[in-house]
XYZ file of C-alpha atoms in Angstrom:
469
model
C 35.999 -29.034 -21.335
C 35.684 -25.844 -23.393
C 35.828 -26.225 -27.147
C 37.446 -23.857 -29.636
C 35.982 -24.281 -33.142
C 38.096 -23.389 -36.144
C 36.619 -20.073 -37.252
C 37.909 -17.467 -39.652
C 40.127 -14.768 -38.082
C 38.764 -12.167 -40.541
C 36.601 -9.216 -39.410
C 33.219 -10.779 -38.813
C 29.585 -9.882 -39.412
C 27.866 -12.176 -36.926
C 24.232 -13.014 -37.705
C 22.383 -14.425 -34.700
C 19.582 -16.562 -36.100
C 19.268 -18.290 -39.457
C 15.528 -17.823 -39.940
C 13.829 -15.894 -42.725
C 15.404 -12.549 -41.776
C 18.792 -14.060 -40.973
C 19.211 -16.023 -44.186
C 18.089 -13.018 -46.246
C 20.686 -10.759 -44.608
C 23.374 -13.416 -45.058
C 22.575 -13.961 -48.733
C 22.782 -10.213 -49.376
C 26.061 -9.794 -47.471
C 28.120 -12.981 -47.854
C 29.923 -12.206 -51.118
C 30.225 -8.462 -50.579
C 31.717 -8.860 -47.103
C 34.042 -11.628 -48.330
C 35.265 -9.485 -51.218
C 36.135 -6.725 -48.738
C 38.253 -8.977 -46.537
C 35.623 -10.027 -43.992
C 33.425 -13.017 -43.266
C 29.739 -13.534 -42.540
C 28.996 -16.049 -39.786
C 25.488 -17.359 -39.132
C 24.722 -19.004 -35.790
C 21.527 -21.013 -35.363
C 20.509 -24.167 -33.459
C 19.464 -25.641 -36.820
C 21.469 -25.869 -40.016
C 18.389 -24.828 -41.961
C 15.816 -22.064 -42.188
C 12.139 -22.958 -41.785
C 9.623 -21.031 -43.885
C 6.968 -20.757 -41.180
C 3.986 -19.853 -43.429
C 4.271 -23.324 -44.987
C 3.933 -25.285 -41.726
C 0.153 -25.742 -42.129
C 0.760 -27.047 -45.664
C 3.300 -29.531 -44.298
C 0.691 -30.631 -41.768
C -1.861 -31.071 -44.550
C 0.537 -33.070 -46.722
C 0.654 -30.533 -49.565
C 4.393 -29.890 -49.110
C 7.173 -32.297 -48.182
C 8.611 -31.248 -44.822
C 12.160 -30.791 -46.065
C 10.950 -28.535 -48.905
C 9.598 -26.023 -46.365
C 13.169 -25.606 -45.134
C 16.240 -24.061 -46.760
C 19.619 -25.631 -46.014
C 22.063 -22.986 -44.828
C 25.197 -24.790 -46.002
C 23.802 -25.213 -49.526
C 22.645 -21.637 -49.994
C 25.235 -19.750 -47.926
C 28.383 -21.159 -49.524
C 30.393 -17.998 -48.879
C 29.511 -17.768 -45.181
C 30.431 -19.660 -42.031
C 27.605 -21.739 -40.526
C 27.791 -22.496 -36.811
C 25.161 -24.854 -35.414
C 24.592 -23.709 -31.861
C 22.629 -21.335 -29.646
C 23.815 -17.859 -28.720
C 23.386 -17.656 -24.949
C 24.957 -14.256 -24.335
C 26.037 -11.171 -26.262
C 28.456 -8.658 -24.757
C 28.523 -5.884 -27.301
C 30.802 -3.858 -25.031
C 33.433 -6.539 -25.734
C 31.988 -7.509 -29.137
C 31.845 -11.164 -28.137
C 28.973 -13.651 -28.427
C 28.932 -16.801 -26.300
C 27.599 -19.846 -28.117
C 26.459 -23.193 -26.710
C 26.965 -26.217 -28.940
C 24.452 -29.071 -29.126
C 26.240 -30.922 -26.302
C 26.152 -27.867 -24.030
C 29.808 -26.921 -24.393
C 30.324 -23.171 -24.818
C 32.715 -21.070 -26.851
C 33.108 -17.437 -27.816
C 32.865 -15.764 -31.219
C 34.339 -12.263 -31.646
C 32.764 -9.942 -34.184
C 32.975 -6.525 -35.768
C 29.272 -6.144 -36.543
C 26.356 -8.117 -35.124
C 22.907 -8.655 -36.622
C 20.159 -9.831 -34.269
C 17.612 -11.914 -36.207
C 16.833 -14.709 -33.741
C 13.087 -14.544 -34.419
C 10.423 -15.592 -31.962
C 9.189 -18.489 -29.861
C 5.715 -19.794 -29.183
C 3.982 -17.717 -26.519
C 2.744 -20.187 -23.908
C 0.700 -19.361 -20.820
C 1.039 -21.279 -17.530
C -1.953 -23.592 -18.029
C -2.018 -26.755 -15.912
C -1.024 -29.818 -17.922
C -0.462 -28.016 -21.220
C 3.300 -28.587 -21.190
C 2.730 -32.359 -21.060
C -0.247 -32.735 -23.381
C 0.040 -29.903 -25.912
C 2.018 -29.385 -29.083
C 2.840 -26.139 -30.890
C 3.051 -25.249 -34.590
C 6.267 -23.226 -34.737
C 8.778 -25.776 -36.031
C 8.970 -28.252 -38.888
C 9.306 -31.055 -36.357
C 6.035 -30.051 -34.691
C 4.194 -29.956 -38.026
C 5.439 -33.426 -39.013
C 4.754 -34.895 -35.568
C 1.255 -33.417 -35.441
C 0.435 -34.781 -38.891
C 1.552 -38.279 -37.950
C -0.192 -38.124 -34.582
C -3.504 -37.193 -36.235
C -3.217 -40.039 -38.746
C -2.197 -42.468 -35.993
C -5.162 -41.468 -33.818
C -7.572 -42.001 -36.702
C -6.155 -45.445 -37.468
C -6.087 -46.458 -33.801
C -9.655 -45.231 -33.259
C -10.841 -47.530 -36.056
C -9.844 -50.520 -33.909
C -11.176 -49.235 -30.579
C -14.293 -50.808 -29.068
C -14.510 -48.556 -26.015
C -16.746 -45.590 -26.920
C -15.044 -43.083 -24.597
C -11.576 -44.037 -25.780
C -12.623 -43.819 -29.435
C -14.286 -40.420 -28.902
C -11.171 -39.071 -27.219
C -8.916 -40.305 -30.039
C -11.089 -38.581 -32.641
C -11.283 -35.243 -30.817
C -8.851 -32.573 -32.028
C -8.534 -29.193 -30.299
C -6.667 -26.087 -31.411
C -6.251 -23.026 -29.190
C -5.774 -19.680 -30.953
C -7.806 -18.074 -33.727
C -5.187 -15.956 -35.472
C -4.025 -16.497 -39.056
C -1.809 -19.435 -38.146
C -4.510 -20.996 -35.984
C -7.191 -20.785 -38.666
C -4.834 -22.202 -41.297
C -3.864 -25.047 -38.965
C -7.400 -26.007 -37.878
C -8.475 -25.982 -41.529
C -5.685 -28.377 -42.480
C -6.454 -30.581 -39.472
C -10.077 -30.768 -40.621
C -9.126 -31.732 -44.174
C -6.562 -34.279 -42.967
C -8.975 -35.925 -40.533
C -11.825 -36.017 -43.074
C -9.584 -37.488 -45.793
C -8.200 -40.142 -43.443
C -11.664 -41.135 -42.219
C -12.996 -41.275 -45.795
C -10.373 -43.929 -46.554
C -11.264 -46.062 -43.539
C -14.519 -48.024 -43.791
C -14.653 -48.630 -40.027
C -15.142 -44.932 -39.242
C -17.765 -42.314 -40.059
C -17.301 -38.556 -40.444
C -19.788 -37.876 -37.636
C -17.384 -39.419 -35.127
C -14.731 -36.724 -35.596
C -14.863 -33.676 -33.349
C -12.695 -30.688 -34.289
C -12.696 -27.668 -31.967
C -11.217 -24.169 -32.324
C -10.899 -22.234 -29.046
C -10.391 -18.458 -29.157
C -10.288 -16.178 -26.106
C -11.363 -13.069 -28.012
C -14.799 -12.315 -29.390
C -13.557 -12.673 -32.988
C -10.887 -14.485 -34.960
C -8.255 -13.269 -37.445
C -7.752 -9.610 -36.463
C -5.717 -9.152 -39.667
C -8.879 -9.150 -41.854
C -12.089 -7.142 -41.723
C -14.775 -8.057 -39.208
C -17.098 -9.110 -42.026
C -14.437 -11.474 -43.404
C -13.715 -12.845 -39.926
C -17.405 -13.563 -39.400
C -17.492 -15.221 -42.814
C -14.577 -17.467 -41.832
C -16.362 -18.514 -38.630
C -19.460 -19.389 -40.650
C -17.323 -21.297 -43.168
C -15.578 -23.306 -40.438
C -18.864 -24.134 -38.736
C -20.342 -25.233 -42.070
C -17.450 -27.685 -42.297
C -18.391 -29.117 -38.917
C -15.680 -27.386 -36.899
C -16.789 -26.093 -33.506
C -15.686 -22.475 -33.115
C -15.781 -21.366 -29.473
C -15.286 -17.601 -29.146
C -14.769 -15.763 -25.825
C -13.454 -19.075 -24.539
C -10.054 -19.982 -23.106
C -8.265 -23.168 -22.156
C -8.286 -23.401 -18.362
C -6.598 -26.781 -17.893
C -5.265 -29.696 -19.964
C -4.204 -32.138 -17.240
C -4.155 -35.747 -18.477
C -5.706 -34.670 -21.803
C -8.885 -33.389 -20.147
C -9.710 -30.095 -21.843
C -11.353 -27.733 -19.364
C -12.681 -24.501 -20.853
C -13.497 -21.114 -19.327
C -15.902 -18.391 -20.482
C -13.850 -15.198 -20.746
C -16.900 -12.977 -20.325
C -17.686 -14.000 -16.749
C -14.777 -16.315 -15.853
C -17.150 -19.261 -15.459
C -16.545 -22.896 -16.508
C -17.476 -23.560 -20.141
C -17.417 -27.345 -20.231
C -14.827 -30.101 -20.382
C -14.015 -33.156 -22.498
C -11.082 -35.408 -23.354
C -8.903 -34.977 -26.441
C -5.718 -36.811 -27.366
C -4.640 -33.961 -29.653
C -4.293 -30.444 -28.203
C -2.597 -27.889 -30.457
C -1.441 -24.500 -29.157
C -1.319 -21.607 -31.637
C -1.987 -18.569 -29.455
C 0.676 -16.190 -30.697
C 4.425 -15.669 -30.510
C 6.874 -13.828 -28.276
C 10.295 -12.437 -29.100
C 13.121 -14.933 -28.642
C 14.051 -14.866 -24.956
C 17.760 -14.582 -25.755
C 17.156 -10.853 -26.409
C 17.360 -10.434 -22.641
C 20.770 -12.147 -22.594
C 22.388 -9.180 -24.340
C 23.488 -5.704 -23.263
C 21.097 -4.117 -25.775
C 18.020 -2.138 -24.673
C 14.885 -4.299 -24.529
C 11.276 -3.088 -24.376
C 8.544 -4.338 -22.043
C 7.624 -7.098 -24.507
C 11.145 -8.497 -24.550
C 12.049 -7.091 -27.974
C 15.363 -5.415 -28.796
C 14.830 -1.727 -29.477
C 15.928 -0.664 -32.947
C 15.702 2.590 -34.905
C 13.957 2.989 -38.282
C 17.353 2.396 -39.944
C 17.419 -1.048 -38.241
C 20.377 -0.092 -36.069
C 20.041 -1.132 -32.445
C 19.220 1.787 -30.197
C 21.695 2.951 -27.561
C 18.788 3.711 -25.214
C 19.452 7.452 -25.380
C 17.999 8.356 -28.747
C 21.069 7.360 -30.727
C 22.346 4.129 -32.248
C 24.767 1.457 -31.058
C 27.779 1.267 -33.384
C 28.132 -2.095 -35.106
C 24.788 -3.460 -33.900
C 21.791 -4.204 -36.119
C 18.510 -6.051 -35.810
C 15.241 -6.891 -37.539
C 12.477 -9.463 -37.595
C 10.420 -10.842 -34.718
C 13.089 -10.375 -32.040
C 13.128 -6.610 -32.584
C 10.686 -3.761 -32.028
C 10.897 -2.204 -35.492
C 9.074 1.145 -35.825
C 6.305 1.097 -38.428
C 6.642 4.457 -40.136
C 3.356 3.941 -41.997
C 1.488 4.291 -38.706
C -0.481 1.098 -39.352
C 1.328 -1.225 -36.952
C -0.105 -1.920 -33.486
C 1.629 0.275 -30.932
C 3.589 1.912 -33.734
C 5.640 -1.210 -34.523
C 5.760 -3.653 -37.420
C 3.800 -6.865 -36.910
C 5.929 -10.030 -36.679
C 5.398 -11.675 -40.059
C 7.426 -12.893 -43.029
C 6.361 -9.966 -45.205
C 8.110 -7.478 -42.901
C 11.031 -9.736 -41.943
C 12.207 -10.277 -45.521
C 11.967 -6.616 -46.469
C 13.587 -5.434 -43.245
C 16.467 -7.843 -43.864
C 17.145 -6.411 -47.328
C 17.133 -2.825 -46.024
C 19.359 -3.806 -43.082
C 21.942 -5.377 -45.409
C 22.062 -2.252 -47.582
C 22.383 0.006 -44.533
C 25.147 -2.105 -42.999
C 27.153 -1.926 -46.217
C 26.651 1.835 -46.312
C 27.865 2.316 -42.731
C 30.718 -0.205 -42.735
C 32.070 0.277 -46.279
C 30.624 3.621 -47.339
C 28.630 2.047 -50.146
C 25.204 3.545 -50.743
C 23.185 5.573 -48.279
C 21.456 4.679 -45.034
C 17.678 4.704 -45.402
C 14.841 4.148 -42.959
C 12.683 1.059 -43.279
C 9.267 1.901 -44.669
C 6.806 -0.635 -45.995
C 3.085 -0.345 -46.487
C 1.545 -3.761 -45.901
C 0.473 -5.561 -49.049
C -2.293 -7.240 -47.068
C -2.519 -10.829 -45.914
C -3.744 -14.120 -47.321
C -4.430 -17.401 -45.557
C -4.962 -20.877 -46.955
C -7.757 -22.885 -45.339
C -7.226 -26.234 -46.963
C -7.077 -27.190 -50.627
C -8.913 -24.624 -52.762
C -10.099 -22.563 -49.787
C -8.772 -19.303 -48.361
C -9.346 -15.762 -47.155
C -7.370 -12.530 -47.396
C -7.109 -8.910 -48.404
C -4.103 -8.587 -50.771
C -3.604 -4.969 -51.859
C -6.794 -4.092 -50.000
C -8.978 -6.369 -52.126
C -11.083 -8.758 -50.032
C -10.874 -12.310 -51.381
C -12.487 -15.542 -50.270
C -12.440 -19.153 -51.414
C -10.446 -20.225 -54.456
C -9.117 -16.735 -55.447
C -7.731 -16.206 -51.933
C -6.177 -19.684 -51.923
C -4.496 -19.026 -55.273
C -3.217 -15.639 -54.038
C -1.870 -17.364 -50.925
C 0.084 -19.921 -52.942
C 1.388 -17.439 -55.508
C 2.631 -15.018 -52.851
C 4.347 -17.604 -50.679
C 5.910 -19.393 -53.650
C 7.393 -15.999 -54.547
C 8.502 -15.219 -50.981
C 10.140 -18.603 -50.310
C 13.921 -18.106 -50.543
C 15.909 -19.690 -53.396
C 14.795 -20.867 -56.812
C 15.689 -24.451 -55.908
C 13.188 -24.544 -53.032
C 10.497 -22.763 -55.075
C 10.887 -25.416 -57.767
C 10.547 -28.298 -55.304
C 7.445 -26.815 -53.651
C 5.642 -25.945 -56.896
C 6.391 -29.357 -58.418
C 4.934 -30.942 -55.279
C 1.763 -28.920 -55.690
C 1.487 -30.119 -59.292
C 1.897 -33.736 -58.182
C -0.881 -33.228 -55.639
C -3.232 -31.933 -58.339
C -2.440 -35.004 -60.449
C -2.591 -37.700 -57.770
C -4.476 -36.195 -54.842
C -3.370 -35.385 -51.302
C -1.069 -37.955 -49.719
C -2.361 -39.221 -46.355
C 0.427 -41.750 -45.797
C 1.358 -42.009 -42.136
C 4.998 -42.216 -41.080
C 4.801 -44.263 -37.908
C 6.744 -44.253 -34.668
C 8.818 -41.129 -35.281
C 8.726 -40.415 -31.545
C 10.017 -43.936 -30.832
C 12.300 -44.800 -33.763
C 14.443 -47.276 -31.790
C 11.584 -49.670 -30.985
C 12.137 -51.835 -34.079
C 15.764 -52.396 -33.083
C 14.847 -52.919 -29.410
C 12.312 -55.536 -30.438
C 14.882 -57.286 -32.648
C 17.281 -57.269 -29.698
C 14.674 -58.865 -27.456
C 14.105 -55.737 -25.378
C 10.716 -54.252 -24.438
C 9.446 -51.433 -26.621
C 9.148 -47.882 -25.291
C 5.387 -47.299 -24.844
C 3.370 -44.680 -26.705
C 2.094 -41.543 -24.969
C -1.418 -42.896 -25.583
C -1.112 -46.163 -23.670
C -3.302 -44.987 -20.779
C -6.989 -45.784 -21.024
C -9.543 -43.021 -20.575
C -11.031 -44.809 -17.600
C -7.597 -44.954 -15.930
C -7.266 -41.179 -16.270
C -10.782 -40.592 -14.966
C -10.066 -42.835 -11.992
């Protein structure tokens, strides 16, 4: 049965996606559009924005998971929030079709549309990866991965079978970009801290592996810095395998391939396989009547208006962030386009909001988006980092401090900044929290047990020898 939600009949600015770009556009527009007789509506599967650069810090326990998110209802009080997924946009009719959580669909008419649906994890068709791997693109993945790592360490401490124990204490991450290096660094710190607090384990038993298909990691920094990061990771005991790809992950058996000659590069078992090999534009871009490039991104002009495919613009259609191919007028972006990161998304969103107001209400002037990158910084665990802010190469503690200062500034809303910074202060006072929250994947087992029903088994119930057989 079709549902018809109670939505405002006012002229609508529809924002598709409540991520970093979407919430920034909405915050800039909500009052101004309301005061001019319209309404801003934000549609997203979640009722919150996730600040993606903080996911590794959630994994490491430096930030509470909920503090890396921004509640849309709380901070968009003058906008409509619709929790659902846009499955189709017909701009010719100015109607978006939305699917609710239960699958029921309904239509939302609009006057202007803003496409800010972001990106998804880019996954290759590798045998077994869909069943054994986990990404690092959502807050749920970061929390689940943290708890899985802590659970594997605790379980390994009670294992007597050497192969089973080795498998539990082996952690693999695929992808050596900024996010991958930040994540593997936090995994290393988390594992080492957990083992240090367990007298039945030794640090030498942990195996942490970074797999990167290219001949270098972190293309965002200089080659000398990238080589320094590899040396730093190896000094920490992390295995860094360059020119190596994941060939198969069936039943948690990690089979590797040498990219230089396509030959096998070894295999081993690992209960934890993390995929961080890049992102792709949200696939819903192809479910619109907007022009899309060969990488699945919506084509937009430098003014952040969606292209009409003929050198002009589509009236009433806007876009920015990871789902769009935004021209980089500085000439620095790969292929002539802005890289998909928070630094560009937030600034594009502010320019888009100003341009939309100028076109729709005649307020201000339309300007092209131009931003010279301020550089990048990555945290690599507590007190460790690398980056090149404003062209200055930093390593270690200075880079880590620059990383925290920048992202505390970039995180939307003063309320969330306050919660994150206060958490960092608590960590400095009391140390990193390695408390495990158990059974999040099977939260009903306690009640099932009380009701006399069998518990739902863990994904790690199979023995290594059963898999090998």
